[in-house]
Amino acid sequence: MRVLVALPDAGRFAARLRAAGIEVVATTSPRELASDAAGSALAGELARADVLVLPADRSVLTPALVASCDRFDTRIVARCRRDADRRLAESLGLAAVGQDVDAVAAVNALPRAHTAPARGRAIAVWGPAGAPGRTTVSIELARELARDGRRVGLADADTHAPSLALALGVADEGPGLAAACRQAGRGELTPAELTRIAVPLGDVEVLPGINRPGRWPELSADRLERAVDVARDWVDDLILDVSASLERDEEIVSDLDGPRRNAATLAALTAADLVVAVVAADPVGVSRFLRSYPDLRSAVGATPVRVVVNKLRGGPLGIDARGQVRRSLERYAGIERCWFVPWDPRAADAALLAARPIGEGAARGAIPAAVRRLVGEAVSPPGPNDAARRSRTSSRKRRAERHAAVTATAP
């Protein structure tokens, strides 16, 4: 086996390989490898090497480099410092090892049989007109799912009033979901390409929507369905923030096979494995939801729907606001169970001002706690492997908190 090493500690890594009788064809730095992403200057070394060892960093581990290694039949081992690095390597179909793994063990990780991961699911977040909080719920859902170590994508499929990029402080001039749909229409979209065009926001990969409502024809039904299908091999959970309109008026007025304004919403709801329906906790919001709910059920068919009552407070509903909403939903829509998210304007305003999820600035606040309960009970109930994963995540957080406390008190 011949190995090309491109690591910050390439000398020490190569020495360990040579001591074990493994041939090292060359060593280089990640910076030099990144500047030669296409592999033109390193073509000779790549052609002679069986394995390339490099750090799992977006500046180094690019689709162009992966394509060059495929051309030379050179396999890649990516050393990962964080969970996000491991997700990047796995999305490209590469062998991922920890930063502290021995050099010989890292190279020997390749012969193991690769088992295809289970396909991910799509979760559509819908709500009637009137700003019930679809985008806020989408963001908090994505953050909460990512806390358990899941690979999470967040896409803005709203063709009427896209707001995900603005709420998260992400530039909406980039490729985003529209570019993914265009490539899906040509049959060229891959999980690696989704990783390239997505904007990483912590542990969540964000696909911003269109930056002008007039671009809605780019999100056609066929393109979006294909993009969602590819995304199932990209992330464990894809959260789709969709618009309120469910009408099919264009199909009634014209029988021509042209673009439909609400096609993206209907396609996302049809392709979703789970729908989260958001209700604003006031008389107008509940009334709008009850009138639109039959159309939603008609669009999604047998797909499970989880109803979230957002912005719950006693002001517009009086005494026992929770009970009044629950009884109204059960009586007029047959909804026997729903989940409640309280109204916390201070935390919501602070998050919007800082362009970040509410849970990042107030992790123990009322809204993150309610979303945590929603995820645990209705969206992603604990499975047999979740307890160990959550324990590892909690242990890392406790160590980080202790380290921060010691650093803050150090002289």
Coordinates of N, CA, C and O in Angstrom, one line a residue, residues 25 41 44 103 115 243 297 324 344 363 402:
V25 N 4.6 7.7 -0.4 CA 5.1 8.3 -1.7 C 5.5 9.7 -1.6 O 6.4 10.2 -2.3
A41 N -0.6 19.6 -10.1 CA 0.8 19.6 -9.7 C 1.1 18.3 -9.0 O 2.2 17.8 -9.0
G44 N 1.3 13.2 -10.3 CA 2.2 12.1 -10.3 C 2.1 11.4 -9.0 O 2.0 10.1 -8.9
A103 N -2.0 6.3 13.0 CA -1.8 6.4 11.6 C -2.1 5.1 10.9 O -2.8 5.1 9.9
T115 N -21.1 0.1 4.3 CA -22.6 -0.2 4.4 C -23.3 1.1 4.1 O -23.0 2.1 4.7
S243 N -44.6 27.5 1.9 CA -45.6 28.6 2.0 C -46.9 28.2 2.4 O -47.2 27.0 2.5
R297 N -54.9 18.1 4.6 CA -55.1 16.7 4.6 C -55.3 16.1 3.2 O -54.8 15.0 2.9
Q324 N -58.8 25.9 25.5 CA -59.7 26.4 24.5 C -59.2 26.0 23.1 O -60.0 25.6 22.2
D344 N -42.8 34.0 23.7 CA -41.7 34.6 24.4 C -41.1 35.7 23.5 O -40.1 35.5 22.9
A363 N -30.9 28.7 25.6 CA -31.1 27.2 25.4 C -32.1 26.7 26.5 O -32.7 25.7 26.2
R402 N -17.3 22.9 31.7 CA -16.3 23.0 32.8 C -15.0 23.7 32.4 O -14.4 24.5 33.1

